[in-house]
């Protein structure tokens, strides 16, 4: 749900907000995130668990929300310059130089969003376009209602549909060699 906007907000503002509030900034415009459902959290836990087990001892790292991603932040930017920050449900970062105490600076390698009734448009349109523009290499849209996952890969600056899976399938994480996600664990019966 959008918050009343009296000014353009930045990372400097967001760092002063209550940590219990889940608020994203899109071009300085604050968007409050609703509390996730149990099915949403179960999907996040399964995805993070499977990725964590695969990545153990490797260079890439996985982070569940809340984890702040400043998609367009540049090295010389001040806190007041950063006006877009998101909290993907699952984030994988393979370049350790992008990680700091606040989260991830720049595009992560993989982002997964679990749809909620209040976030479907946001995740399928706004975040899809943001992640594409920022250069996130792989984007998964997880639908707990239909028990399905759509996978998009960045190809020449545009997302192309790569894969689709549902209960019983195993989906390949394209940016990670030989990493398969078991969807029966993401969507238990």
Coordinates of C-alpha atoms in Angstrom, one line a residue:
X1 CA 0.0 0.0 0.0
X2 CA 1.4 3.4 -0.9
X3 CA 2.2 5.8 1.9
X4 CA 1.2 9.5 1.8
X5 CA 4.1 11.3 0.1
X6 CA 5.0 14.8 1.2
X7 CA 8.5 14.7 -0.3
X8 CA 10.9 12.4 -2.1
X9 CA 12.3 9.9 0.3
X10 CA 15.8 8.4 0.2
X11 CA 17.9 5.8 1.9
X12 CA 18.9 8.4 4.5
X13 CA 15.2 8.6 5.5
X14 CA 14.6 4.8 5.4
X15 CA 17.5 4.2 7.8
X16 CA 15.6 6.3 10.4
X17 CA 12.3 4.3 10.1
X18 CA 11.1 1.7 12.5
X19 CA 12.7 -1.6 11.6
X20 CA 9.4 -3.5 12.2
X21 CA 7.9 -1.7 9.1
X22 CA 8.6 -3.2 5.7
X23 CA 8.8 -0.3 3.4
X24 CA 10.3 -0.2 -0.1
X25 CA 11.2 2.9 -2.0
X26 CA 10.6 3.2 -5.8
X27 CA 12.0 6.4 -7.2
X28 CA 11.6 8.1 -3.8
X29 CA 8.0 6.9 -3.4
X30 CA 7.4 4.7 -0.3
X31 CA 5.5 1.5 -0.6
X32 CA 4.4 -0.3 2.6
X33 CA 4.6 -4.1 2.4
X34 CA 1.8 -6.2 4.0
X35 CA 2.6 -9.0 6.4
X36 CA 3.3 -12.2 4.5
X37 CA 1.0 -15.2 4.7
X38 CA 2.1 -18.6 6.2
X39 CA 2.2 -20.1 2.7
X40 CA 4.5 -17.2 1.6
X41 CA 6.8 -17.7 4.5
X42 CA 6.9 -21.5 4.0
X43 CA 7.9 -20.9 0.4
X44 CA 10.6 -18.5 1.4
X45 CA 12.0 -20.9 4.0
X46 CA 12.1 -23.8 1.5
X47 CA 13.8 -21.7 -1.2
X48 CA 16.3 -20.2 1.2
X49 CA 17.0 -23.6 2.8
X50 CA 17.6 -25.3 -0.6
X51 CA 19.8 -22.5 -1.8
X52 CA 21.7 -22.3 1.4
X53 CA 22.5 -26.0 1.3
X54 CA 23.7 -25.7 -2.3
X55 CA 25.8 -22.5 -1.7
X56 CA 27.5 -23.7 1.5
X57 CA 31.2 -23.3 1.0
X58 CA 30.7 -21.4 -2.3
X59 CA 31.2 -17.7 -3.1
X60 CA 27.5 -16.8 -3.6
X61 CA 25.3 -16.0 -0.6
X62 CA 21.5 -16.2 -0.1
X63 CA 19.5 -13.8 2.0
X64 CA 15.8 -13.9 2.9
X65 CA 13.7 -10.7 3.4
X66 CA 14.1 -8.4 5.0
X67 CA 17.3 -7.7 3.1
X68 CA 17.7 -4.3 1.6
X69 CA 18.8 -4.1 -2.1
X70 CA 19.7 -0.7 -3.5
X71 CA 19.4 -1.6 -7.2
X72 CA 20.9 1.5 -8.7
X73 CA 23.4 2.8 -6.0
X74 CA 26.8 3.8 -7.4
X75 CA 30.0 3.9 -5.5
X76 CA 30.1 7.7 -5.2
X77 CA 26.4 8.0 -4.1
X78 CA 25.5 9.5 -0.7
X79 CA 22.6 8.2 1.4
X80 CA 20.5 11.1 0.1
X81 CA 21.1 10.1 -3.5
X82 CA 19.7 6.6 -3.2
X83 CA 15.9 6.7 -3.8
X84 CA 15.2 3.1 -4.8
X85 CA 15.5 0.2 -2.4
X86 CA 13.6 -3.1 -2.4
X87 CA 13.4 -6.1 -0.1
X88 CA 13.1 -9.2 -2.3
X89 CA 11.8 -12.3 -0.6
X90 CA 14.9 -14.2 -1.6
X91 CA 18.2 -12.6 -2.9
X92 CA 21.4 -14.3 -4.1
X93 CA 24.5 -12.2 -4.4
X94 CA 27.7 -13.7 -6.0
X95 CA 29.9 -10.5 -5.9
X96 CA 31.0 -10.0 -2.3
X97 CA 32.0 -6.4 -3.1
X98 CA 28.3 -5.5 -3.5
X99 CA 27.6 -6.5 0.2
X100 CA 27.7 -4.1 3.1
X101 CA 26.1 -3.8 6.5
X102 CA 23.0 -2.3 4.9
X103 CA 22.5 -5.0 2.4
X104 CA 23.3 -5.2 -1.3
X105 CA 24.5 -2.2 -3.4
X106 CA 23.7 -2.8 -7.1
X107 CA 21.9 -5.7 -8.8
X108 CA 22.0 -9.1 -7.1
X109 CA 22.4 -12.1 -9.4
X110 CA 19.1 -13.8 -8.5
X111 CA 15.9 -12.5 -7.0
X112 CA 12.8 -14.5 -6.1
X113 CA 9.5 -12.9 -5.2
X114 CA 6.6 -14.8 -3.7
X115 CA 3.3 -13.3 -4.8
X116 CA 0.7 -12.1 -2.3
X117 CA -2.7 -10.8 -3.1
X118 CA -1.5 -7.3 -2.3
X119 CA 1.8 -7.5 -4.2
X120 CA 0.9 -9.3 -7.5
X121 CA 0.9 -6.2 -9.6
X122 CA 3.9 -4.8 -7.8
X123 CA 6.0 -8.0 -8.3
X124 CA 4.8 -8.8 -11.8
X125 CA 5.1 -5.3 -13.3
X126 CA 6.9 -2.7 -11.2
X127 CA 9.6 -5.0 -9.7
X128 CA 9.9 -7.0 -12.9
X129 CA 10.8 -3.8 -14.8
X130 CA 13.1 -2.5 -12.0
X131 CA 15.0 -5.8 -11.8
X132 CA 15.3 -5.9 -15.6
X133 CA 16.5 -2.3 -15.8
X134 CA 19.0 -2.9 -12.9
X135 CA 20.5 -6.0 -14.5
X136 CA 19.4 -8.7 -12.2
X137 CA 20.4 -11.8 -14.1
X138 CA 17.6 -14.2 -13.1
X139 CA 14.1 -13.4 -11.6
X140 CA 11.7 -16.0 -10.2
X141 CA 8.0 -15.2 -9.6
X142 CA 6.6 -17.7 -7.1
X143 CA 2.8 -18.2 -6.9
X144 CA 1.7 -20.1 -3.8
X145 CA -1.9 -20.1 -4.9
X146 CA -1.3 -21.9 -8.2
X147 CA 1.7 -23.6 -6.8
X148 CA 3.8 -22.6 -9.7
X149 CA 7.0 -20.7 -10.5
X150 CA 8.0 -18.6 -13.6
X151 CA 11.7 -18.1 -14.3
X152 CA 13.0 -15.2 -16.3
X153 CA 16.6 -14.7 -17.6
X154 CA 18.1 -11.5 -18.6
X155 CA 19.0 -11.7 -22.3
X156 CA 20.5 -8.6 -24.0
X157 CA 19.0 -6.3 -21.3
X158 CA 15.5 -7.8 -21.5
X159 CA 13.9 -10.6 -19.5
X160 CA 13.0 -13.7 -21.5
X161 CA 10.8 -16.5 -20.1
X162 CA 13.1 -19.4 -19.4
X163 CA 11.1 -22.0 -17.5
X164 CA 7.9 -22.8 -15.7
X165 CA 7.4 -25.4 -13.0
X166 CA 4.8 -26.7 -10.6
X167 CA 4.5 -29.3 -7.8
X168 CA 6.7 -32.3 -8.5
X169 CA 9.0 -30.5 -10.8
X170 CA 12.6 -29.6 -10.2
X171 CA 13.7 -26.2 -11.6
X172 CA 17.3 -25.4 -12.5
X173 CA 18.8 -22.2 -11.1
X174 CA 20.4 -21.0 -14.3
X175 CA 23.0 -18.7 -12.7
X176 CA 24.2 -21.6 -10.4
X177 CA 25.8 -24.7 -12.0
X178 CA 23.9 -27.9 -11.2
X179 CA 21.6 -26.2 -8.7
X180 CA 18.1 -27.7 -8.7
X181 CA 15.1 -26.5 -6.6
X182 CA 12.6 -29.2 -5.6
X183 CA 9.2 -27.6 -5.9
X184 CA 7.5 -30.4 -3.9
X185 CA 9.4 -28.8 -0.9
X186 CA 8.3 -25.3 -1.9
X187 CA 4.6 -26.3 -2.3
X188 CA 4.0 -29.2 0.1
X189 CA 0.6 -30.9 -0.2

